[in-house]
Amino acid sequence: MSTRYPHLFAPLDLGFTQLKNRALMCSMHTALEEAPDASVRLAAYFAERARGGVGMIITGGFSPNTEGGLGAKLSTPAEADEHRAITDAVHAADPDVKICLQILHAGALAGVPECVSPSGVKSRIGRFTPAALDEAGIEKQISDFANCAAMAQRAGYDGVEIIGSAGYLISTFLVQKTNLRTDEWGGSWENRMRFPIEVVRRVRAAVGPNFIVVFRIAAMDMLEGGLAWDEVVSLAQALEAEGVNIVSTHFCWHESPVPTIATMVPRAAFAQVTGRLKAHLKIPLITSNRINMPDVAEAVLARGDADIVSMARPMLADAEWVNKAAQGREDEINTCIGCNQACLDHAFGGRQQVTCLVNPRACNETTLNYLPTPQAKRIAVVGAGPAGLAYATVAAERGHRVSLYDAAAEIGGQFNIAKRIPGKEEFHETLRYYRRMLEVRNIEVHLNTRVNASMLQGLGFDEIIVATGITPRKPEIEGIDHPMVMGYLDAVLGRKPIGKRVAILGAGGIGFDVAELISHAGPSAALDIDTFAREWGIDFKNHPRGGVTGVQPQVQAADREVYLMQRKTDPVGKTLGRTTGWTHKATLAKRGVHMFNGVEYLRIDDAGLHTLVHGEPKLFDVDTVIVCAGQEPLRTLYDDLRAAGLPAQLVGGAFEASELDAKRAINQASRMAAEV
């Protein structure tokens, strides 16, 4: 057992029970909850994390009734009995692991016409206008919370978490802008917090004293008009008095205009808020958000900022996270990079099943497994980008003998581009993980090696995987070879000087990355909490109402005029990730980057870039044009191998080059390697 993390691996006494360590896999809705075989798949998913060493697990949200809005509901004995497969699997995997069910009533965010709220105020991101609850309706909701907790106890859970944040039902009672009532459930703060207090009181009465009750509180809403600090403290103290065992701090409403969990957010940026609240309570507190490595978790606990660290996406990325930390194998952790592309983008994209960009097995434990091969093959993988690395490591894990080739001096492919973009520094962690896996799996690595068909033909490989990636597309524009023009690789890698007036052709993910890089000045906000707070108008020191009111964002921009443009007439940034795209667009807007759609590129000459913008002539007086106009699959080697009769397969960008989709590349490569 590693002694590097004494706080992380210290047990936590709750009186009637004990947590074996301070690592929590917190709630994250995966859409497995609504699957036809939900209990089987959730049982496998959670049991794998229990074996991985976590001290406590909190499930994705389950609604206490139909108006709560989730497809997953727990309100009847029959539904409770179905959950037995989940709790039994977790306790069989490790009897010391506690599992709690999250009770989530979505309120105004429920995607059902029957949704309800205290005052009928529609959420900016909600589908329906909720019905205002009358007295009988409030009583029904409270009773349904208590019943759901009782059903969770019947199902074998060790406790429940009641979510009172994020813009869901309970939080809308607390905040004045969504609670316009004038009766005993609204108006004064004492009246507005009556609903959550009554919910907890009734839940505790329903489950008795020896059952874990966690309450998730919005410690900092990141929302103008949110909770004031004295309200946060008084609510937490009242919850403690009503028998809550643990308070879990949350840092958002879904309507908040501040990023809180994307990769651009510094690690553990919000833990200081939990630490401030901890001084006012006797019960343990959970902190969360961008805690993704053991040293970060240990530092948070050692500072006294929390008693438990909450990690959802890191447990998607690596089910063995806790065991690896305990065994001193931190360099083998497949780190969550906060990209959101396969997790939250899926969760908020219409009930699409959640998984993980760096770990496609997440939430697919019953359908994707890397089983030992009955017959080891000799496999060549050409290309050490995301697809090649995923294929090589999975195939080697299964027992195949793998040789990996790349013409570059380092592994990573397009990830070596991403890691240079401010706000995407976490990609360094993925490359560290793969470098270590190449060692652990005894993969032969040949860098600075450009292979050809004749070379591979004589080496006797049973399979040749072509993961050679892409080549940037060169659009047919008059003057495209002008000296002021460069490709995005030249720009990102610093091969050519970039001028003071820059046009970026193409506003997909690559175009946004280039715009971020060349418009950025000063430290990366992802690496500096103070810079992050200034750029997004957060006041950690004074904690005004909601944490953001009255603080003007301060952005340090590069001394450069940047024009980001695209041919499509769709809004610029539409193709970016659902949960992170708005943050990238907002960041560039703060820096004064000009964005244009509906642009037709006519020619490039000494005067600049000649265009039609929505049919109107426009000359951009620029000294640099950076081309981010897509890419083509690089298949020359594949064609030569097939012509020579060799067993070649395409994967990753070489297979499909539209955008640079690491999620698709790693998933495809991992599934192919699982079958070879």
GROMACS .gro file of C-alpha atoms in nm, residues 201-595:
model
  395
  201ARG     CA    1  -3.667   1.559   0.777
  202ARG     CA    2  -3.911   1.323   0.607
  203VAL     CA    3  -3.635   1.119   0.442
  204ARG     CA    4  -3.462   1.067   0.775
  205ALA     CA    5  -3.789   0.961   0.936
  206ALA     CA    6  -3.846   0.711   0.654
  207VAL     CA    7  -3.505   0.541   0.670
  208GLY     CA    8  -3.410   0.565   1.037
  209PRO     CA    9  -3.077   0.671   1.189
  210ASN     CA   10  -2.845   0.405   1.045
  211PHE     CA   11  -2.866   0.502   0.679
  212ILE     CA   12  -2.637   0.747   0.500
  213VAL     CA   13  -2.806   1.068   0.392
  214VAL     CA   14  -2.599   1.301   0.173
  215PHE     CA   15  -2.727   1.640   0.064
  216ARG     CA   16  -2.574   1.812  -0.238
  217ILE     CA   17  -2.573   2.185  -0.188
  218ALA     CA   18  -2.489   2.465  -0.432
  219ALA     CA   19  -2.194   2.609  -0.242
  220MET     CA   20  -2.139   2.858  -0.523
  221ASP     CA   21  -2.405   2.874  -0.795
  222MET     CA   22  -2.193   3.055  -1.057
  223LEU     CA   23  -2.519   3.233  -1.129
  224GLU     CA   24  -2.623   3.595  -1.084
  225GLY     CA   25  -2.902   3.599  -0.833
  226GLY     CA   26  -2.787   3.272  -0.678
  227LEU     CA   27  -2.735   3.199  -0.311
  228ALA     CA   28  -2.552   3.441  -0.083
  229TRP     CA   29  -2.275   3.299   0.134
  230ASP     CA   30  -2.466   3.339   0.461
  231GLU     CA   31  -2.757   3.148   0.301
  232VAL     CA   32  -2.524   2.863   0.201
  233VAL     CA   33  -2.390   2.842   0.556
  234SER     CA   34  -2.728   2.858   0.727
  235LEU     CA   35  -2.875   2.596   0.494
  236ALA     CA   36  -2.584   2.359   0.555
  237GLN     CA   37  -2.614   2.403   0.931
  238ALA     CA   38  -2.989   2.341   0.920
  239LEU     CA   39  -2.932   2.025   0.715
  240GLU     CA   40  -2.679   1.907   0.969
  241ALA     CA   41  -2.930   1.964   1.247
  242GLU     CA   42  -3.189   1.754   1.060
  243GLY     CA   43  -2.962   1.452   1.046
  244VAL     CA   44  -2.773   1.479   0.718
  245ASN     CA   45  -2.453   1.272   0.750
  246ILE     CA   46  -2.253   1.438   0.472
  247VAL     CA   47  -2.282   1.764   0.281
  248SER     CA   48  -2.164   1.749  -0.080
  249THR     CA   49  -2.069   2.082  -0.237
  250HIS     CA   50  -2.166   2.158  -0.596
  251PHE     CA   51  -2.063   2.458  -0.804
  252CYS     CA   52  -2.313   2.524  -1.077
  253TRP     CA   53  -2.655   2.561  -1.213
  254HIS     CA   54  -2.689   2.416  -1.560
  255GLU     CA   55  -2.779   2.768  -1.675
  256SER     CA   56  -2.457   2.914  -1.538
  257PRO     CA   57  -2.242   3.108  -1.789
  258VAL     CA   58  -1.924   2.990  -1.615
  259PRO     CA   59  -1.741   2.666  -1.702
  260THR     CA   60  -1.688   2.446  -1.398
  261ILE     CA   61  -1.585   2.102  -1.524
  262ALA     CA   62  -1.431   2.148  -1.871
  263THR     CA   63  -1.060   2.092  -1.928
  264MET     CA   64  -1.005   2.469  -1.932
  265VAL     CA   65  -1.094   2.475  -1.559
  266PRO     CA   66  -0.794   2.444  -1.324
  267ARG     CA   67  -0.769   2.132  -1.115
  268ALA     CA   68  -0.955   2.156  -0.783
  269ALA     CA   69  -1.037   2.520  -0.853
  270PHE     CA   70  -1.349   2.520  -0.635
  271ALA     CA   71  -1.223   2.316  -0.338
  272GLN     CA   72  -1.142   2.636  -0.149
  273VAL     CA   73  -1.515   2.711  -0.130
  274THR     CA   74  -1.576   2.373   0.035
  275GLY     CA   75  -1.295   2.447   0.277
  276ARG     CA   76  -1.461   2.774   0.377
  277LEU     CA   77  -1.792   2.596   0.442
  278LYS     CA   78  -1.620   2.315   0.631
  279ALA     CA   79  -1.526   2.562   0.905
  280HIS     CA   80  -1.898   2.603   0.988
  281LEU     CA   81  -1.997   2.234   1.013
  282LYS     CA   82  -1.916   1.929   1.225
  283ILE     CA   83  -2.020   1.668   0.967
  284PRO     CA   84  -1.794   1.565   0.676
  285LEU     CA   85  -1.794   1.757   0.347
  286ILE     CA   86  -1.739   1.640  -0.009
  287THR     CA   87  -1.570   1.861  -0.266
  288SER     CA   88  -1.570   1.811  -0.641
  289ASN     CA   89  -1.479   1.941  -0.987
  290ARG     CA   90  -1.158   1.870  -1.180
  291ILE     CA   91  -0.991   1.647  -0.922
  292ASN     CA   92  -0.839   1.389  -1.151
  293MET     CA   93  -0.509   1.264  -1.006
  294PRO     CA   94  -0.410   1.130  -0.661
  295ASP     CA   95  -0.172   1.413  -0.577
  296VAL     CA   96  -0.451   1.665  -0.640
  297ALA     CA   97  -0.692   1.471  -0.419
  298GLU     CA   98  -0.434   1.435  -0.142
  299ALA     CA   99  -0.350   1.806  -0.149
  300VAL     CA  100  -0.718   1.902  -0.117
  301LEU     CA  101  -0.761   1.673   0.184
  302ALA     CA  102  -0.430   1.772   0.343
  303ARG     CA  103  -0.524   2.142   0.325
  304GLY     CA  104  -0.846   2.064   0.509
  305ASP     CA  105  -1.061   2.181   0.220
  306ALA     CA  106  -1.276   1.866   0.238
  307ASP     CA  107  -1.315   1.527   0.404
  308ILE     CA  108  -1.398   1.337   0.083
  309VAL     CA  109  -1.300   1.401  -0.279
  310SER     CA  110  -1.562   1.344  -0.545
  311MET     CA  111  -1.464   1.202  -0.884
  312ALA     CA  112  -1.711   1.094  -1.150
  313ARG     CA  113  -1.537   1.124  -1.487
  314PRO     CA  114  -1.199   1.006  -1.352
  315MET     CA  115  -1.375   0.679  -1.264
  316LEU     CA  116  -1.506   0.657  -1.618
  317ALA     CA  117  -1.154   0.703  -1.753
  318ASP     CA  118  -1.000   0.443  -1.522
  319ALA     CA  119  -1.198   0.207  -1.301
  320GLU     CA  120  -0.870   0.111  -1.126
  321TRP     CA  121  -0.784   0.472  -1.033
  322VAL     CA  122  -0.791   0.416  -0.656
  323ASN     CA  123  -0.608   0.082  -0.661
  324LYS     CA  124  -0.335   0.227  -0.882
  325ALA     CA  125  -0.290   0.519  -0.643
  326ALA     CA  126  -0.275   0.282  -0.346
  327GLN     CA  127  -0.016   0.063  -0.517
  328GLY     CA  128   0.212   0.347  -0.627
  329ARG     CA  129   0.116   0.305  -0.993
  330GLU     CA  130   0.003   0.662  -1.054
  331ASP     CA  131   0.182   0.670  -1.389
  332GLU     CA  132  -0.053   0.393  -1.507
  333ILE     CA  133  -0.370   0.594  -1.441
  334ASN     CA  134  -0.568   0.671  -1.756
  335THR     CA  135  -0.642   1.029  -1.659
  336CYS     CA  136  -0.968   1.211  -1.723
  337ILE     CA  137  -0.877   1.508  -1.945
  338GLY     CA  138  -1.207   1.692  -1.890
  339CYS     CA  139  -1.293   1.688  -2.260
  340ASN     CA  140  -1.664   1.599  -2.202
  341GLN     CA  141  -1.687   1.460  -2.556
  342ALA     CA  142  -1.812   1.111  -2.473
  343CYS     CA  143  -1.957   1.173  -2.128
  344LEU     CA  144  -2.142   1.501  -2.070
  345ASP     CA  145  -2.186   1.577  -2.439
  346HIS     CA  146  -2.366   1.243  -2.463
  347ALA     CA  147  -2.561   1.290  -2.140
  348PHE     CA  148  -2.698   1.627  -2.251
  349GLY     CA  149  -2.734   1.530  -2.614
  350GLY     CA  150  -3.062   1.345  -2.600
  351ARG     CA  151  -3.010   1.049  -2.367
  352GLN     CA  152  -2.720   0.910  -2.570
  353GLN     CA  153  -2.528   0.655  -2.365
  354VAL     CA  154  -2.229   0.794  -2.180
  355THR     CA  155  -1.883   0.647  -2.223
  356CYS     CA  156  -1.530   0.793  -2.219
  357LEU     CA  157  -1.302   0.924  -2.494
  358VAL     CA  158  -0.991   0.769  -2.338
  359ASN     CA  159  -1.168   0.453  -2.218
  360PRO     CA  160  -1.439   0.319  -2.449
  361ARG     CA  161  -1.512   0.032  -2.206
  362ALA     CA  162  -1.674   0.278  -1.965
  363CYS     CA  163  -2.046   0.191  -1.944
  364ASN     CA  164  -1.983  -0.092  -2.192
  365GLU     CA  165  -1.856  -0.346  -1.939
  366THR     CA  166  -2.103  -0.612  -2.054
  367THR     CA  167  -2.032  -0.566  -2.425
  368LEU     CA  168  -1.666  -0.465  -2.464
  369ASN     CA  169  -1.402  -0.671  -2.289
  370TYR     CA  170  -1.033  -0.725  -2.356
  371LEU     CA  171  -1.016  -1.100  -2.305
  372PRO     CA  172  -0.695  -1.304  -2.337
  373THR     CA  173  -0.643  -1.419  -2.693
  374PRO     CA  174  -0.643  -1.796  -2.756
  375GLN     CA  175  -0.375  -1.749  -3.023
  376ALA     CA  176  -0.112  -1.476  -3.010
  377LYS     CA  177  -0.044  -1.298  -3.338
  378ARG     CA  178   0.240  -1.078  -3.453
  379ILE     CA  179   0.086  -0.739  -3.525
  380ALA     CA  180   0.238  -0.427  -3.676
  381VAL     CA  181   0.071  -0.096  -3.597
  382VAL     CA  182   0.186   0.189  -3.819
  383GLY     CA  183   0.113   0.527  -3.664
  384ALA     CA  184   0.142   0.621  -3.295
  385GLY     CA  185  -0.146   0.867  -3.280
  386PRO     CA  186  -0.459   0.806  -3.068
  387ALA     CA  187  -0.591   0.520  -3.284
  388GLY     CA  188  -0.256   0.344  -3.318
  389LEU     CA  189  -0.182   0.374  -2.947
  390ALA     CA  190  -0.525   0.244  -2.850
  391TYR     CA  191  -0.502  -0.052  -3.086
  392ALA     CA  192  -0.147  -0.140  -2.984
  393THR     CA  193  -0.208  -0.131  -2.609
  394VAL     CA  194  -0.537  -0.323  -2.618
  395ALA     CA  195  -0.400  -0.591  -2.851
  396ALA     CA  196  -0.089  -0.631  -2.636
  397GLU     CA  197  -0.301  -0.645  -2.318
  398ARG     CA  198  -0.481  -0.943  -2.471
  399GLY     CA  199  -0.153  -1.123  -2.536
  400HIS     CA  200  -0.063  -1.033  -2.895
  401ARG     CA  201   0.295  -0.940  -2.985
  402VAL     CA  202   0.282  -0.585  -3.113
  403SER     CA  203   0.534  -0.365  -3.291
  404LEU     CA  204   0.448   0.005  -3.318
  405TYR     CA  205   0.601   0.229  -3.585
  406ASP     CA  206   0.592   0.605  -3.634
  407ALA     CA  207   0.791   0.843  -3.850
  408ALA     CA  208   0.787   1.109  -3.575
  409ALA     CA  209   1.030   1.135  -3.286
  410GLU     CA  210   0.754   1.099  -3.024
  411ILE     CA  211   0.424   0.921  -2.985
  412GLY     CA  212   0.094   1.106  -2.989
  413GLY     CA  213   0.009   1.216  -3.340
  414GLN     CA  214  -0.259   1.486  -3.329
  415PHE     CA  215  -0.254   1.480  -2.946
  416ASN     CA  216   0.083   1.652  -2.973
  417ILE     CA  217  -0.100   1.937  -3.144
  418ALA     CA  218  -0.381   1.947  -2.888
  419LYS     CA  219  -0.148   1.960  -2.587
  420ARG     CA  220  -0.001   2.290  -2.713
  421ILE     CA  221  -0.336   2.470  -2.703
  422PRO     CA  222  -0.392   2.676  -2.385
  423GLY     CA  223  -0.664   2.502  -2.188
  424LYS     CA  224  -0.582   2.157  -2.328
  425GLU     CA  225  -0.274   2.082  -2.123
  426GLU     CA  226  -0.438   1.767  -1.986
  427PHE     CA  227  -0.353   1.589  -2.313
  428HIS     CA  228  -0.002   1.554  -2.170
  429GLU     CA  229  -0.153   1.308  -1.921
  430THR     CA  230  -0.298   1.085  -2.192
  431LEU     CA  231   0.039   1.070  -2.363
  432ARG     CA  232   0.208   0.989  -2.032
  433TYR     CA  233  -0.039   0.707  -1.983
  434TYR     CA  234   0.024   0.561  -2.327
  435ARG     CA  235   0.402   0.588  -2.290
  436ARG     CA  236   0.375   0.385  -1.970
  437MET     CA  237   0.138   0.132  -2.126
  438LEU     CA  238   0.383   0.071  -2.410
  439GLU     CA  239   0.635  -0.028  -2.144
  440VAL     CA  240   0.395  -0.233  -1.932
  441ARG     CA  241   0.263  -0.425  -2.235
  442ASN     CA  242   0.613  -0.490  -2.374
  443ILE     CA  243   0.534  -0.329  -2.707
  444GLU     CA  244   0.824  -0.280  -2.945
  445VAL     CA  245   0.834   0.089  -3.035
  446HIS     CA  246   1.013   0.215  -3.345
  447LEU     CA  247   1.009   0.595  -3.365
  448ASN     CA  248   1.179   0.802  -3.634
  449THR     CA  249   1.092   0.510  -3.862
  450ARG     CA  250   0.907   0.562  -4.189
  451VAL     CA  251   0.793   0.220  -4.307
  452ASN     CA  252   0.687   0.102  -4.651
  453ALA     CA  253   0.519  -0.206  -4.787
  454SER     CA  254   0.839  -0.383  -4.893
  455MET     CA  255   0.989  -0.336  -4.544
  456LEU     CA  256   0.685  -0.486  -4.371
  457GLN     CA  257   0.646  -0.764  -4.624
  458GLY     CA  258   0.957  -0.942  -4.507
  459LEU     CA  259   0.886  -0.925  -4.133
  460GLY     CA  260   0.615  -1.191  -4.117
  461PHE     CA  261   0.335  -0.998  -3.947
  462ASP     CA  262  -0.004  -1.166  -3.919
  463GLU     CA  263  -0.187  -0.832  -3.912
  464ILE     CA  264  -0.086  -0.483  -4.020
  465ILE     CA  265  -0.289  -0.196  -3.877
  466VAL     CA  266  -0.258   0.128  -4.071
  467ALA     CA  267  -0.312   0.420  -3.834
  468THR     CA  268  -0.124   0.677  -4.040
  469GLY     CA  269  -0.378   0.949  -3.970
  470ILE     CA  270  -0.453   1.244  -4.194
  471THR     CA  271  -0.301   1.508  -4.414
  472PRO     CA  272  -0.439   1.865  -4.400
  473ARG     CA  273  -0.661   1.958  -4.693
  474LYS     CA  274  -0.536   2.233  -4.921
  475PRO     CA  275  -0.836   2.424  -5.057
  476GLU     CA  276  -0.846   2.544  -5.415
  477ILE     CA  277  -0.824   2.920  -5.367
  478GLU     CA  278  -0.643   3.155  -5.599
  479GLY     CA  279  -0.321   3.258  -5.423
  480ILE     CA  280  -0.323   2.966  -5.177
  481ASP     CA  281   0.057   2.944  -5.222
  482HIS     CA  282   0.112   3.309  -5.130
  483PRO     CA  283   0.390   3.355  -4.868
  484MET     CA  284   0.141   3.481  -4.610
  485VAL     CA  285  -0.045   3.146  -4.615
  486MET     CA  286   0.039   2.862  -4.379
  487GLY     CA  287  -0.125   2.542  -4.261
  488TYR     CA  288  -0.243   2.489  -3.905
  489LEU     CA  289   0.049   2.257  -3.830
  490ASP     CA  290   0.292   2.535  -3.916
  491ALA     CA  291   0.100   2.771  -3.688
  492VAL     CA  292   0.066   2.541  -3.387
  493LEU     CA  293   0.417   2.399  -3.407
  494GLY     CA  294   0.571   2.742  -3.453
  495ARG     CA  295   0.731   2.660  -3.787
  496LYS     CA  296   0.644   3.000  -3.936
  497PRO     CA  297   0.602   3.346  -3.781
  498ILE     CA  298   0.244   3.465  -3.737
  499GLY     CA  299   0.164   3.828  -3.810
  500LYS     CA  300  -0.050   4.085  -3.633
  501ARG     CA  301  -0.359   4.054  -3.856
  502VAL     CA  302  -0.465   3.695  -3.908
  503ALA     CA  303  -0.744   3.524  -4.101
  504ILE     CA  304  -0.825   3.164  -4.004
  505LEU     CA  305  -1.002   2.972  -4.281
  506GLY     CA  306  -1.221   2.711  -4.117
  507ALA     CA  307  -1.408   2.736  -3.785
  508GLY     CA  308  -1.426   2.373  -3.681
  509GLY     CA  309  -1.244   2.237  -3.379
  510ILE     CA  310  -0.902   2.298  -3.536
  511GLY     CA  311  -0.986   2.654  -3.630
  512PHE     CA  312  -1.103   2.728  -3.276
  513ASP     CA  313  -0.785   2.574  -3.133
  514VAL     CA  314  -0.568   2.788  -3.357
  515ALA     CA  315  -0.768   3.099  -3.268
  516GLU     CA  316  -0.729   3.015  -2.899
  517LEU     CA  317  -0.353   2.974  -2.938
  518ILE     CA  318  -0.281   3.290  -3.133
  519SER     CA  319  -0.520   3.517  -2.940
  520HIS     CA  320  -0.391   3.404  -2.601
  521ALA     CA  321  -0.147   3.598  -2.383
  522GLY     CA  322  -0.025   3.544  -2.030
  523PRO     CA  323  -0.060   3.228  -1.821
  524SER     CA  324  -0.307   2.958  -1.920
  525ALA     CA  325  -0.622   2.991  -1.711
  526ALA     CA  326  -0.635   2.611  -1.696
  527LEU     CA  327  -0.315   2.616  -1.492
  528ASP     CA  328  -0.381   2.920  -1.274
  529ILE     CA  329  -0.690   2.960  -1.055
  530ASP     CA  330  -0.654   3.337  -1.017
  531THR     CA  331  -0.634   3.386  -1.395
  532PHE     CA  332  -0.933   3.157  -1.442
  533ALA     CA  333  -1.134   3.351  -1.185
  534ARG     CA  334  -1.052   3.686  -1.347
  535GLU     CA  335  -1.139   3.561  -1.697
  536TRP     CA  336  -1.479   3.429  -1.590
  537GLY     CA  337  -1.576   3.691  -1.334
  538ILE     CA  338  -1.562   3.467  -1.028
  539ASP     CA  339  -1.497   3.624  -0.688
  540PHE     CA  340  -1.367   3.346  -0.465
  541LYS     CA  341  -1.248   3.591  -0.199
  542ASN     CA  342  -1.566   3.788  -0.130
  543HIS     CA  343  -1.821   3.531  -0.251
  544PRO     CA  344  -2.094   3.772  -0.367
  545ARG     CA  345  -2.441   3.630  -0.430
  546GLY     CA  346  -2.393   3.340  -0.671
  547GLY     CA  347  -2.016   3.390  -0.667
  548VAL     CA  348  -2.014   3.605  -0.981
  549THR     CA  349  -2.227   3.915  -0.932
  550GLY     CA  350  -2.051   4.249  -0.976
  551VAL     CA  351  -1.720   4.115  -1.099
  552GLN     CA  352  -1.623   4.213  -1.452
  553PRO     CA  353  -1.421   3.952  -1.645
  554GLN     CA  354  -1.062   4.058  -1.709
  555VAL     CA  355  -0.906   3.898  -2.015
  556GLN     CA  356  -0.548   3.936  -2.134
  557ALA     CA  357  -0.548   3.907  -2.512
  558ALA     CA  358  -0.260   3.889  -2.755
  559ASP     CA  359  -0.172   4.202  -2.953
  560ARG     CA  360  -0.322   4.059  -3.267
  561GLU     CA  361  -0.636   4.105  -3.478
  562VAL     CA  362  -0.790   3.765  -3.551
  563TYR     CA  363  -1.068   3.677  -3.796
  564LEU     CA  364  -1.218   3.328  -3.763
  565MET     CA  365  -1.435   3.237  -4.061
  566GLN     CA  366  -1.619   2.953  -4.230
  567ARG     CA  367  -1.798   2.884  -4.556
  568LYS     CA  368  -2.110   2.744  -4.388
  569THR     CA  369  -2.395   2.977  -4.300
  570ASP     CA  370  -2.454   2.790  -3.972
  571PRO     CA  371  -2.357   2.979  -3.655
  572VAL     CA  372  -1.982   2.971  -3.594
  573GLY     CA  373  -1.905   2.703  -3.335
  574LYS     CA  374  -2.217   2.497  -3.398
  575THR     CA  375  -2.016   2.178  -3.455
  576LEU     CA  376  -1.824   2.207  -3.127
  577GLY     CA  377  -1.904   1.994  -2.823
  578ARG     CA  378  -2.243   2.053  -2.665
  579THR     CA  379  -2.111   2.123  -2.315
  580THR     CA  380  -1.781   2.292  -2.400
  581GLY     CA  381  -1.835   2.465  -2.735
  582TRP     CA  382  -2.000   2.768  -2.577
  583THR     CA  383  -1.699   2.816  -2.347
  584HIS     CA  384  -1.457   2.826  -2.640
  585LYS     CA  385  -1.676   3.070  -2.829
  586ALA     CA  386  -1.718   3.291  -2.522
  587THR     CA  387  -1.344   3.291  -2.457
  588LEU     CA  388  -1.262   3.405  -2.810
  589ALA     CA  389  -1.534   3.669  -2.798
  590LYS     CA  390  -1.383   3.813  -2.480
  591ARG     CA  391  -1.051   3.842  -2.661
  592GLY     CA  392  -1.205   4.030  -2.950
  593VAL     CA  393  -1.178   3.754  -3.209
  594HIS     CA  394  -1.407   3.838  -3.503
  595MET     CA  395  -1.621   3.547  -3.626
   0.00000   0.00000   0.00000
